Coordinates of C-alpha atoms in Angstrom, one line a residue:
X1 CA 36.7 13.9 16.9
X2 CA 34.9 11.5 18.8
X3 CA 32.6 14.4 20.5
X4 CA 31.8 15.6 16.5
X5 CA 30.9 11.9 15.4
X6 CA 28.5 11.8 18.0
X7 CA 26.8 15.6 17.7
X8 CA 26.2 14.3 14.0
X9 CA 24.7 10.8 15.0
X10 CA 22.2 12.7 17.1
X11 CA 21.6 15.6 14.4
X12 CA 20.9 12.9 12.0
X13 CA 18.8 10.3 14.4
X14 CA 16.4 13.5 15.3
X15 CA 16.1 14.3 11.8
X16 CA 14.7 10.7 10.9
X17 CA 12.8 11.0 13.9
X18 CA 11.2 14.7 12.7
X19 CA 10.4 13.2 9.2
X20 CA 9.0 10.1 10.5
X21 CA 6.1 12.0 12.9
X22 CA 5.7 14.4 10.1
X23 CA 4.8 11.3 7.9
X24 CA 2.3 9.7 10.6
X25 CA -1.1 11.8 10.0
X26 CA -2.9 12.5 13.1
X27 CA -6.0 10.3 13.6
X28 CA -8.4 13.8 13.4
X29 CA -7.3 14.4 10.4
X30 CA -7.3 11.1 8.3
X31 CA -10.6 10.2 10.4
X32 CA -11.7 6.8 9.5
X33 CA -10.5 6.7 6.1
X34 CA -8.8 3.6 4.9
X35 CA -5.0 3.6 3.8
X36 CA -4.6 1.3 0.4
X37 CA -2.0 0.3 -1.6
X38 CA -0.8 1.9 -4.6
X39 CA -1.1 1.8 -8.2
X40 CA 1.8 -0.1 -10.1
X41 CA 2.9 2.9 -12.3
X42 CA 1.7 5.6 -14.7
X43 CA -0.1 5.4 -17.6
X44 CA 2.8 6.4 -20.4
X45 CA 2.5 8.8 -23.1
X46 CA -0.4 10.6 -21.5
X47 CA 0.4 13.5 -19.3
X48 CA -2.0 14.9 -16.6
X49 CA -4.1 17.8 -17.4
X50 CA -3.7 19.2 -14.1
X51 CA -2.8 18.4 -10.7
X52 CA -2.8 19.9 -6.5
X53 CA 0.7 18.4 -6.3
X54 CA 2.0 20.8 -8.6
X55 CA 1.3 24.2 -7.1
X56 CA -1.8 24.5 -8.7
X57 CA -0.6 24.4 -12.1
X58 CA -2.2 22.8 -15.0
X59 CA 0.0 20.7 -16.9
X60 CA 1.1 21.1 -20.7
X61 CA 1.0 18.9 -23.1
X62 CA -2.9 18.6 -23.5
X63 CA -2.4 18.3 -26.9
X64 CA -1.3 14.7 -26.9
X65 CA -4.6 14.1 -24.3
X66 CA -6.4 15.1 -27.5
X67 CA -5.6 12.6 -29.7
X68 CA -7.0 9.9 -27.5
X69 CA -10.3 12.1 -28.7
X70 CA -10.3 13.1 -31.5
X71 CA -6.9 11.0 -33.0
X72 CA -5.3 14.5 -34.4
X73 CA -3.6 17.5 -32.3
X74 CA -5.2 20.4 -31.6
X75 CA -4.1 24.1 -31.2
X76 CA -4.1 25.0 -27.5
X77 CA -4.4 28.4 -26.3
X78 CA -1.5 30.2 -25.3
X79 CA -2.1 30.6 -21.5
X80 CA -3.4 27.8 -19.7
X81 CA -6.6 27.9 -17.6
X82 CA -6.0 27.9 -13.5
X83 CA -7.6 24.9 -11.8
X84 CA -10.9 26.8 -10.7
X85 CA -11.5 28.5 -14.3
X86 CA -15.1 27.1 -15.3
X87 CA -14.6 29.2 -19.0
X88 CA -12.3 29.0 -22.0
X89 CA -9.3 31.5 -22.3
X90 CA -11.0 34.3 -24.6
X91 CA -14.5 33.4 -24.1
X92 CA -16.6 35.2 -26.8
X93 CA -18.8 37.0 -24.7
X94 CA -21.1 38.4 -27.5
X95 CA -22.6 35.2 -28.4
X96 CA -25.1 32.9 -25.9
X97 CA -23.8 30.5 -23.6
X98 CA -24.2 26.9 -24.3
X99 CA -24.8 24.0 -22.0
X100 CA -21.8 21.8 -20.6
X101 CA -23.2 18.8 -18.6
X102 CA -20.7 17.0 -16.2
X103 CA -21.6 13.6 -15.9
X104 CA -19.4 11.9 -12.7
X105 CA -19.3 7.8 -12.1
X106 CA -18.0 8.0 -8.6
X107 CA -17.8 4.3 -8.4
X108 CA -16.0 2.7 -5.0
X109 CA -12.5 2.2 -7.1
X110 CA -12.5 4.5 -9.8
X111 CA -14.1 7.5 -11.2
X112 CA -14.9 8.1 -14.4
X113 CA -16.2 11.6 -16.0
X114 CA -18.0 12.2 -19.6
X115 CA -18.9 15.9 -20.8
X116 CA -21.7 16.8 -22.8
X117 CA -22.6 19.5 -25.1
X118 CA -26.6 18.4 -25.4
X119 CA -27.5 22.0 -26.9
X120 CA -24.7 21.2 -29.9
X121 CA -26.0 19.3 -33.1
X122 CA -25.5 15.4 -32.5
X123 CA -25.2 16.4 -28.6
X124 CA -21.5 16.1 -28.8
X125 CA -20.0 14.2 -25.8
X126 CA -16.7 13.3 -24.4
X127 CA -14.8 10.8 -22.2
X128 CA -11.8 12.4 -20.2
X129 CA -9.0 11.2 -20.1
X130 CA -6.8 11.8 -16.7
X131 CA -3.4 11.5 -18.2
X132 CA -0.6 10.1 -15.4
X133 CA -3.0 10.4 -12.8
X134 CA -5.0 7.7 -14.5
X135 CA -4.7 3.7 -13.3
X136 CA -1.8 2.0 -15.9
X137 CA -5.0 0.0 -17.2
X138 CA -7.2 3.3 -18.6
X139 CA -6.4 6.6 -19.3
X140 CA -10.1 7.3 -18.4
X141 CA -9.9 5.7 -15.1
X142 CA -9.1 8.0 -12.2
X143 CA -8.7 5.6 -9.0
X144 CA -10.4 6.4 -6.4
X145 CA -7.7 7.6 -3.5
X146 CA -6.7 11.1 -2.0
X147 CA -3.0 11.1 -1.1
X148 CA -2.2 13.7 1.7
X149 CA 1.4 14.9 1.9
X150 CA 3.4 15.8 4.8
X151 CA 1.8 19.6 4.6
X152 CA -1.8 18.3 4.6
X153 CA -1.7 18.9 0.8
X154 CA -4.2 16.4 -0.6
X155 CA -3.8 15.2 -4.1
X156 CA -5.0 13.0 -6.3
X157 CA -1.1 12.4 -8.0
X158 CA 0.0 8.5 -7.0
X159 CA 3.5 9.8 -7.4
X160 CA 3.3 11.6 -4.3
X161 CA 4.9 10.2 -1.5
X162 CA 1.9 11.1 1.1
X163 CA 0.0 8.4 2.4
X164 CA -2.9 7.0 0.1
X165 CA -6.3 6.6 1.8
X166 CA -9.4 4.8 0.4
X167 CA -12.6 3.8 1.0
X168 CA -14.0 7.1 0.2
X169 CA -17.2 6.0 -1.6
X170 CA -17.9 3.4 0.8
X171 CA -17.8 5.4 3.9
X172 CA -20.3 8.2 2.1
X173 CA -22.5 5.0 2.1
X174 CA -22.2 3.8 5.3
X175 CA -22.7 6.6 6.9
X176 CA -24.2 9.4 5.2
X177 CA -24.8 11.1 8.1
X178 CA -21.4 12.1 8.8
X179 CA -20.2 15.1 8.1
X180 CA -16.6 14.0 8.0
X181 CA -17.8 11.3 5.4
X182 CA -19.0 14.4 3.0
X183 CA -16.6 16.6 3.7
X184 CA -14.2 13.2 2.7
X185 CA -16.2 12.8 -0.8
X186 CA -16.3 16.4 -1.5
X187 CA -12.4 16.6 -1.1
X188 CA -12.6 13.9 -3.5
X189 CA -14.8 14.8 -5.8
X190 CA -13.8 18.8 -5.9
X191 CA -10.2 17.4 -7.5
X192 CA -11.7 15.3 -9.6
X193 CA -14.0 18.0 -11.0
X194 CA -10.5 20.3 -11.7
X195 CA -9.1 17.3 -13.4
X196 CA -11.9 17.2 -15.8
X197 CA -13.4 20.8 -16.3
X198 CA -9.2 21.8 -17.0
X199 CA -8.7 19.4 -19.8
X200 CA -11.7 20.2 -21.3
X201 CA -11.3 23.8 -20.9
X202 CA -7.3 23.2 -22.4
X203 CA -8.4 20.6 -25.0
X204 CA -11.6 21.2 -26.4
X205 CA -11.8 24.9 -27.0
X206 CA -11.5 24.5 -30.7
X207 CA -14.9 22.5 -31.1
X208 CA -16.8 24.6 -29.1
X209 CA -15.5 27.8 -30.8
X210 CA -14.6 29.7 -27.5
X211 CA -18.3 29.7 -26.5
X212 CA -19.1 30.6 -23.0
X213 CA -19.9 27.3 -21.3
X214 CA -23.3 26.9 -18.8
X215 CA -22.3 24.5 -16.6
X216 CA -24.4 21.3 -14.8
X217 CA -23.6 17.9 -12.9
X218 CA -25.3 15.1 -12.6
X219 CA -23.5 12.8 -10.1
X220 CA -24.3 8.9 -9.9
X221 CA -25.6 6.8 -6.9
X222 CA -26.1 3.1 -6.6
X223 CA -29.8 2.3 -7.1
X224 CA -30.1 0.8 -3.7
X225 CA -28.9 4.4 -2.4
X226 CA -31.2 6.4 -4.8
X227 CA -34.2 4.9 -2.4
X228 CA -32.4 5.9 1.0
X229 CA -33.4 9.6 1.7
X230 CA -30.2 9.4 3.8
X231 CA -27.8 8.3 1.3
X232 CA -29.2 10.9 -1.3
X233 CA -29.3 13.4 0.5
X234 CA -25.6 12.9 1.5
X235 CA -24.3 12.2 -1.8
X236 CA -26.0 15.4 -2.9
X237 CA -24.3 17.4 -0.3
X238 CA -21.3 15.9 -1.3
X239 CA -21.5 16.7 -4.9
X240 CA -23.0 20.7 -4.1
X241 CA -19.5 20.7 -1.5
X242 CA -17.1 19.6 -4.4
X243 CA -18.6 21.8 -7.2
X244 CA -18.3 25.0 -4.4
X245 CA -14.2 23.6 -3.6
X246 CA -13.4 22.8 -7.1
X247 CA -14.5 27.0 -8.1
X248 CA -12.8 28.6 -4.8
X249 CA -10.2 30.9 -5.8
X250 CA -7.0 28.5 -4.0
X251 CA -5.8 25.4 -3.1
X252 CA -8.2 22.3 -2.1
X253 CA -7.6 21.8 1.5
X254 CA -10.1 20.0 4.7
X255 CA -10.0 23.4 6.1
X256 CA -12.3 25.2 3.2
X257 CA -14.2 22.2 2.9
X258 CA -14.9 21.8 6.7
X259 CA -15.7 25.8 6.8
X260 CA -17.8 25.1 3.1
X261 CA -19.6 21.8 4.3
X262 CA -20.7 23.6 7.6
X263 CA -22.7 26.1 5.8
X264 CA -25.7 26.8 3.6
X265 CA -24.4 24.9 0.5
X266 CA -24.9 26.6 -2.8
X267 CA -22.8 25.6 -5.9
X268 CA -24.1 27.9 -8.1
X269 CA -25.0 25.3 -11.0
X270 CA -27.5 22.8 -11.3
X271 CA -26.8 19.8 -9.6
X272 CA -28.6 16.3 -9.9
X273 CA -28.5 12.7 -7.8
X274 CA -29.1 10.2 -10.5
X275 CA -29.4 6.2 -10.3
X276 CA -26.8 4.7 -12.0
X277 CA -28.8 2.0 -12.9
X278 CA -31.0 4.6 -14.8
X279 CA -27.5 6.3 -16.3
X280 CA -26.2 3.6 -17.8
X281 CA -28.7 2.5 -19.9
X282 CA -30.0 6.1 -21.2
X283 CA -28.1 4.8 -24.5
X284 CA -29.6 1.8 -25.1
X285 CA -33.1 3.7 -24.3
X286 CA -32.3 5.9 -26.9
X287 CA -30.8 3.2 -29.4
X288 CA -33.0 1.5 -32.3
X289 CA -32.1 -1.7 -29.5
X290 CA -34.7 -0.6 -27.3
X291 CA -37.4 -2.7 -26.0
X292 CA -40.1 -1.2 -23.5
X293 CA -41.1 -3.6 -20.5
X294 CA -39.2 -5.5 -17.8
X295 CA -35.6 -5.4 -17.5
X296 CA -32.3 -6.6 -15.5
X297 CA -29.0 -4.9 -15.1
X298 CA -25.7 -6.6 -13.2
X299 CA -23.3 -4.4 -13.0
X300 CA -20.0 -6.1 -12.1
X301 CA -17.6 -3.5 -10.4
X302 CA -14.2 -4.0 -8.8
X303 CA -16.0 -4.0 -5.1
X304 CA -19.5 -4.4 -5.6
X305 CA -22.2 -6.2 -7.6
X306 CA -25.3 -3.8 -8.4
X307 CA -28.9 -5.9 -9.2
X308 CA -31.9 -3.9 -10.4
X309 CA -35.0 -4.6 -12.0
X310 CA -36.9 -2.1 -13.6
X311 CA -39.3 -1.2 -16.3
X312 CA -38.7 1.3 -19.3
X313 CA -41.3 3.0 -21.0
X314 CA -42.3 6.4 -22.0
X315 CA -44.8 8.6 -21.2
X316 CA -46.1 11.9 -22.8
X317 CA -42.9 11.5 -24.9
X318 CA -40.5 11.0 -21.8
X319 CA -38.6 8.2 -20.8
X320 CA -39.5 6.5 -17.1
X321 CA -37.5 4.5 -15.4
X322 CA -39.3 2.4 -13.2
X323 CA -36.9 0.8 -10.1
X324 CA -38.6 -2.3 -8.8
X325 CA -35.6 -4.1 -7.0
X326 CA -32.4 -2.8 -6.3
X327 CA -29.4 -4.9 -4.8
X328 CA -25.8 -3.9 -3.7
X329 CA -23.5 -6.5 -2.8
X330 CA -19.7 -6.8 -2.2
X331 CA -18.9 -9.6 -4.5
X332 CA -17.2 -7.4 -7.0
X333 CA -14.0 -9.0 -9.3
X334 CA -11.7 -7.4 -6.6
X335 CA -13.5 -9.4 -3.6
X336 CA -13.7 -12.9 -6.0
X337 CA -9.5 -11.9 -6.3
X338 CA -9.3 -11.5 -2.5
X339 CA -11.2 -14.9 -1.9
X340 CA -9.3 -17.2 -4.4
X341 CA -6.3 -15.9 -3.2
X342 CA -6.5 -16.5 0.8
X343 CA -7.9 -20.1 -0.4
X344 CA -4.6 -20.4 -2.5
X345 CA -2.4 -19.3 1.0
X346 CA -4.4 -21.5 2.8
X347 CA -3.5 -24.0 0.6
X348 CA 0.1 -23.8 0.9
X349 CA 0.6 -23.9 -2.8
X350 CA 2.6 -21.3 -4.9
X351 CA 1.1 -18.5 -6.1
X352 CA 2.4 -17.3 -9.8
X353 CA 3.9 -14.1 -9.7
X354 CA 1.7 -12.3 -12.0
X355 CA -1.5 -12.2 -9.3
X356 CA 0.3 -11.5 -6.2
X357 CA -0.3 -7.6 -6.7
X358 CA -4.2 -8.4 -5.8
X359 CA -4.5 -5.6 -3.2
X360 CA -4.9 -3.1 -6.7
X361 CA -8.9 -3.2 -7.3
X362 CA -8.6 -1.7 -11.0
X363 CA -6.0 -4.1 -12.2
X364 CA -7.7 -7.5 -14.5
X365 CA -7.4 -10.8 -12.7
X366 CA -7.1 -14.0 -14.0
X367 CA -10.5 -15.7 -15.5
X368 CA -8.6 -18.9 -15.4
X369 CA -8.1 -20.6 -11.9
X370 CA -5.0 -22.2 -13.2
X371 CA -3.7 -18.5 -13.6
X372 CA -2.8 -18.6 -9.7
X373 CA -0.5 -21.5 -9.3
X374 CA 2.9 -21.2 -10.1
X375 CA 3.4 -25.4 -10.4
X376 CA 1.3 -28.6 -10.2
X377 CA -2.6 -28.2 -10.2
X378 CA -5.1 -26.3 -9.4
X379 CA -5.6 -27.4 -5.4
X380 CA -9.1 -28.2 -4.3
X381 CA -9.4 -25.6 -1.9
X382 CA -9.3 -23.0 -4.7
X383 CA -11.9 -25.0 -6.2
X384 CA -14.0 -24.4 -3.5
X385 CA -13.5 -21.1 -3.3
X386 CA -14.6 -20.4 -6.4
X387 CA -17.3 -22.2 -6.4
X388 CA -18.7 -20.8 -2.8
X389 CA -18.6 -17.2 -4.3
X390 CA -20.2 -18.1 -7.3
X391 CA -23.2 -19.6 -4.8
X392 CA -22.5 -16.0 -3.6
X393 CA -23.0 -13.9 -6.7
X394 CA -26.2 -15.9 -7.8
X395 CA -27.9 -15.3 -4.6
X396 CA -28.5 -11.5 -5.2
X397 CA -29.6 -12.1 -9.3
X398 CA -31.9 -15.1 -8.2
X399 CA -33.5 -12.9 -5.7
X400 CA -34.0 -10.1 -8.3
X401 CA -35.3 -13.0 -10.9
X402 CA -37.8 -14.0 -7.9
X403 CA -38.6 -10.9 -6.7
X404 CA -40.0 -9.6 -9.9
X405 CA -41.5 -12.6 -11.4
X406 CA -44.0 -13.7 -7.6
X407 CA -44.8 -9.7 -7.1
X408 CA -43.0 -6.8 -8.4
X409 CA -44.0 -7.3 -12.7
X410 CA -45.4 -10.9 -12.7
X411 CA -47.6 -10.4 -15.9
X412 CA -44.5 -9.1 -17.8
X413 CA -44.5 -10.6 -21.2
X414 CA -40.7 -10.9 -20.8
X415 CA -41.4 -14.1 -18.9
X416 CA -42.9 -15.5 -21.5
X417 CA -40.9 -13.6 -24.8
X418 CA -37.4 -13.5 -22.6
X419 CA -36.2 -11.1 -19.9
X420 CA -33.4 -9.1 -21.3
X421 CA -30.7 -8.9 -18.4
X422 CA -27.7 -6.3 -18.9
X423 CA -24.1 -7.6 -17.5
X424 CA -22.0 -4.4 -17.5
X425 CA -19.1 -2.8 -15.6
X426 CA -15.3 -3.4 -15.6
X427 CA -16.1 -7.1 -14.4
X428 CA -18.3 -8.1 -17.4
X429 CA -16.1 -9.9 -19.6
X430 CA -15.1 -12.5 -17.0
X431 CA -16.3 -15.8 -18.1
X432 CA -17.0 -16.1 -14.2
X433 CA -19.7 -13.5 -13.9
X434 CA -21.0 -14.9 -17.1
X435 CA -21.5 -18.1 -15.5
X436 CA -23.6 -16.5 -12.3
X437 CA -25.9 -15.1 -15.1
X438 CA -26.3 -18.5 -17.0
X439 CA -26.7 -20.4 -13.7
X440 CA -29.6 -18.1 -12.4
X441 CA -31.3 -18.8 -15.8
X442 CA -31.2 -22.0 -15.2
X443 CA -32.7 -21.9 -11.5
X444 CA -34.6 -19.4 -12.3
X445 CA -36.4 -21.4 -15.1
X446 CA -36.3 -24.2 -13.4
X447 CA -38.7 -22.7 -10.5
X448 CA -41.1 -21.0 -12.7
X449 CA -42.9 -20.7 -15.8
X450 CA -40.3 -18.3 -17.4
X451 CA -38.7 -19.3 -20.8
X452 CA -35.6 -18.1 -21.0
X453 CA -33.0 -14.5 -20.5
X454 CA -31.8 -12.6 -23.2
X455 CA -28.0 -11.4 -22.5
X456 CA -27.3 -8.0 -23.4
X457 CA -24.6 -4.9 -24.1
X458 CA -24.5 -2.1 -24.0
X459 CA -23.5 -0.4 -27.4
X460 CA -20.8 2.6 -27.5
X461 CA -23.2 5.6 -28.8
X462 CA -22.4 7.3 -31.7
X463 CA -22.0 11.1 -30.3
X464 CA -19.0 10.1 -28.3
X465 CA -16.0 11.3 -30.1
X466 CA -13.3 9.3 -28.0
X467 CA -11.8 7.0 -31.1
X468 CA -9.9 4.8 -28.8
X469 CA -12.8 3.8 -26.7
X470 CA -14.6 0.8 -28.2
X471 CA -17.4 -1.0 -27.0
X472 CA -15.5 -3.4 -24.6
X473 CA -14.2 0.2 -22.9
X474 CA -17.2 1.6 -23.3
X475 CA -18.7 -0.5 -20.4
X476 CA -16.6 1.0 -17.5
X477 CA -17.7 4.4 -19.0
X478 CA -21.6 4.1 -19.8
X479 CA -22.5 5.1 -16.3
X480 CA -20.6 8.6 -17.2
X481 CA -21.8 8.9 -20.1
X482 CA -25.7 8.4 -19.4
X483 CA -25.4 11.4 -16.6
X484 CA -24.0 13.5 -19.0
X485 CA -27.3 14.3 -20.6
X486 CA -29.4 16.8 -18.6
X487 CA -31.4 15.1 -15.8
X488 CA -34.5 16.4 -17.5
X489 CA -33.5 14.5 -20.7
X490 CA -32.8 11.1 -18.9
X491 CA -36.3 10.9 -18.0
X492 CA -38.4 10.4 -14.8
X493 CA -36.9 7.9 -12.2
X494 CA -39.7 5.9 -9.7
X495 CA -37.6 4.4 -6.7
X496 CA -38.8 0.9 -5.7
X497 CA -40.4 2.5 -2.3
X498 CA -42.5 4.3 -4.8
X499 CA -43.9 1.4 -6.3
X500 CA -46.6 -1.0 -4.8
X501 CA -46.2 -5.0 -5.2
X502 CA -48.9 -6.8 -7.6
X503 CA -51.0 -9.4 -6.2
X504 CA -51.6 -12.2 -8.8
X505 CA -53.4 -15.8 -8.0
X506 CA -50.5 -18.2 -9.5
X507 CA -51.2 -20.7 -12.5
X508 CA -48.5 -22.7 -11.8
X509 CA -47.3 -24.2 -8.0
X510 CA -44.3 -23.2 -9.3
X511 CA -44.2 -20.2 -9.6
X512 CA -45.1 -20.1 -5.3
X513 CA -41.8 -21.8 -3.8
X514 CA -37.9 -21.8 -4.2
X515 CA -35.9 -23.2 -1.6
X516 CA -32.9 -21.5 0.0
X517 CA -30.7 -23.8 -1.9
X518 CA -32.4 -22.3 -5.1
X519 CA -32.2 -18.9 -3.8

């Protein structure tokens, strides 16, 4: 008996011990990606479209994905599309193709994708949702993780116990360079494309009429990236890599996309590299709103802060973008959330229970400091905190302000008239990130002969059919939505290399200095 009870002890120690090393993913596969926490749950009541984790399988149930479009059900064809189908069930081959643009916000947390039908009447578009894969806070926010099971199956599906790694967009831009980096993005981005193209394809078949699509992608790069050859150049490879992996004929695994990357890459489609900066206001440049002339966009992400200044006017009857300055910063909502909360520990006082899940970058944090204690007040150190990344997150805006006004457009009228300055992204309603834009007015017209800014939104557009997404939600998704038009619609894009300083003798001594503190 004795001899039994230990043969089983054993069996069951090197069983643990088997599952464990399976678990632990060798250092040449991960590379140098990041492991992250995960999401809190599933969005309810919204099931996934498709997903790696199940076998290749699309999901049912798109028709209750369709009501967050349209807000009625929709017939859905009787056999559902495989993950690399780029066509509708029962294409009507006897009539002309029309186009489908992709437009992908691969943003450093999550990723958001819009669809386009420009050659339609009204240039019908739509915001996709990504049912459970989605964070608990959007259905049309797809975080940006891979999760890689015991197999080496990679998936995009939280619910997998595989370990989560992060970082993907970020290590794209460090490094663009490396081939692992792309290989990385293009793993990412290949799933993400599936996601998308198969709930479309599932969903939308009716309003197109079975048309045979002609697809394009136009993939978005931070406008400080759009004037690095390097970083271009790989985010282009990445998106040619993940249109190739998302068509292949089988499962999306590092092995294709190593043997793919390594390669003459051709993904059949036209692709495009555009500046967010440029995407995200291709509404308002279209809207009644629209002003020519100078211009500043802040877009508040959950990881970085993106500053541009540029100029938009037109031109033989297309729209130019002109890049003068472009910043990227980490001082996101996430990284304020991170700050405030090792001043709190550092404090010693009690954290409430509601914030202590800050290591999830998509999920709202307080705009209230007293939103972090549990009891008592709000401790100085907290205080500080706040106030030293505020000092932060005006330093990269005043730069902008002083850029622009001593050399890049200093005879804009909007100095005189007001400069209208965009706050946009998931971090734009926070009173805080109001604040840095009201306190580098006030510096900036302090130091110069500028009036005063003019704040501005950005407006949800009428041609996108998505009922539930309102203006507030339409902010996390106007990135998306601007590269869905066809990259020779958005218009021409100048980078700020491209564009010489102006030399103008100053009326005013003020105008010539601003102290560090003021900067």
């Amino acid at each position: 008996m004795k001899l039994l009870l230990a043969v089983f002890v054993v069996l069951v120690a090197f069983f643990i011990i088997r599952r464990a090393s399976r678990r632990k993913q060798p250092e040449s596969q991960v590379g140098m990606l990041r492991p992250v926490p995960r999401a809190a749950s599933k969005v309810q009541g919204v099931p996934a479209s498709s997903s790696e984790s199940r076998d290749g399988e699309l999901a049912e149930g798109a028709e209750e994905s369709e009501r967050a479009v349209e807000g009625t059900a929709r017939e859905q064809p009787s056999e559902a599309v495989t993950p690399w189908s780029t066509q509708f069930n029962r294409a009507d081959e006897d009539r002309p193709p029309i186009d489908a643009v992709m437009g992908l916000d691969f943003g450093t947390s999550s990723t958001k994708v819009v669809i386009q039908n420009p050659t339609l009447a009204g240039g019908r578009s739509v915001a996709v949702p990504f049912g459970n894969l989605a964070h608990p806070s959007s259905a049309y926010l797809l975080p940006t993780t891979l999760y890689m099971e015991e197999n080496d199956r990679l998936t995009l599906d939280s619910a997998s116990d595989g370990l989560a790694l992060g970082d993907i967009k970020v290590r794209l831009m460090e490094d663009p360079d490396d081939r692992d980096a792309v290989v990385w993005a293009g793993v990412y981005l290949a799933l993400a494309i599936r996601e998308a193209r198969g709930w479309y394809l599932n969903s939308q078949h009716r309003d197109i009429g079975h048309r045979r699509l002609r697809w394009s992608m136009n993939l978005g790069i931070p406008s400080a990236g759009y004037d690095d050859e390097d970083i271009a150049r790989g985010f282009g490879r990445a998106a040619a890599l993940a249109w190739r992996l998302s068509v292949e004929e089988q499962s999306v695994d590092l092995a294709l996309a190593r043997e793919l990357e390594s390669g003459d890459l051709d993904p059949g489609i036209e692709l495009a590299v555009v500046p967010e900066v440029a995407a995200e206001v291709v509404g308002y440049a279209r809207s009644p709103r629209r002003r020519n002339g100078l211009h500043v966009l802040l877009d508040v992400g959950a990881t970085t802060v993106d500053v541009c200044g540029f100029v938009l006017d037109e031109r033989e009857g297309e729209d130019r973008y002109n890049l003068l300055t472009a910043i990227v910063e980490s001082l996101g909502a996430h990284r304020l959330h991170a700050a405030r909360m090792s001043a709190l520990e550092k404090s010693g006082a009690r954290a409430d229970s509601g914030v202590l899940e800050w290591e999830d970058p998509l999920t709202p944090i307080p705009d209230d400091l007293a939103g972090y204690v549990k009891d008592g007040p709000v401790p100085e150190e907290l205080h500080a905190a706040n106030e030293s990344f505020r000092k932060r997150a005006v330093t990269p805006l005043m730069a902008t302000l002083m850029a622009l006004k001593r050399n890049r457009d200093p005879n804009s009228i909007a100095f005189r008239e007001g400069l209208p300055i965009f706050l946009c992204g998931g971090g734009s309603q926070m009173r805080f990130y109001r604040s840095v834009v009201k306190e580098s007015e006030q510096r900036f017209k302090s130091v110069t002969t500028a009036t005063s800014v003019i704040p501005m939104t950005l407006e949800k557009p009428l041609n996108l059919s998505n009922e539930d997404v309102d203006e507030l939600a339409f902010s996390r998704l106007a990135v998306a939505y601007g590269l869905s038009f066809d990259s020779l619609d958005i218009g021409e894009i100048q980078r700020p290399s491209e564009i010489e300083d102006i030399e103008v003798r100053r009326a005013s001594s003020r105008d010539d200095f601003v102290s560090k503190d003021q900067v």
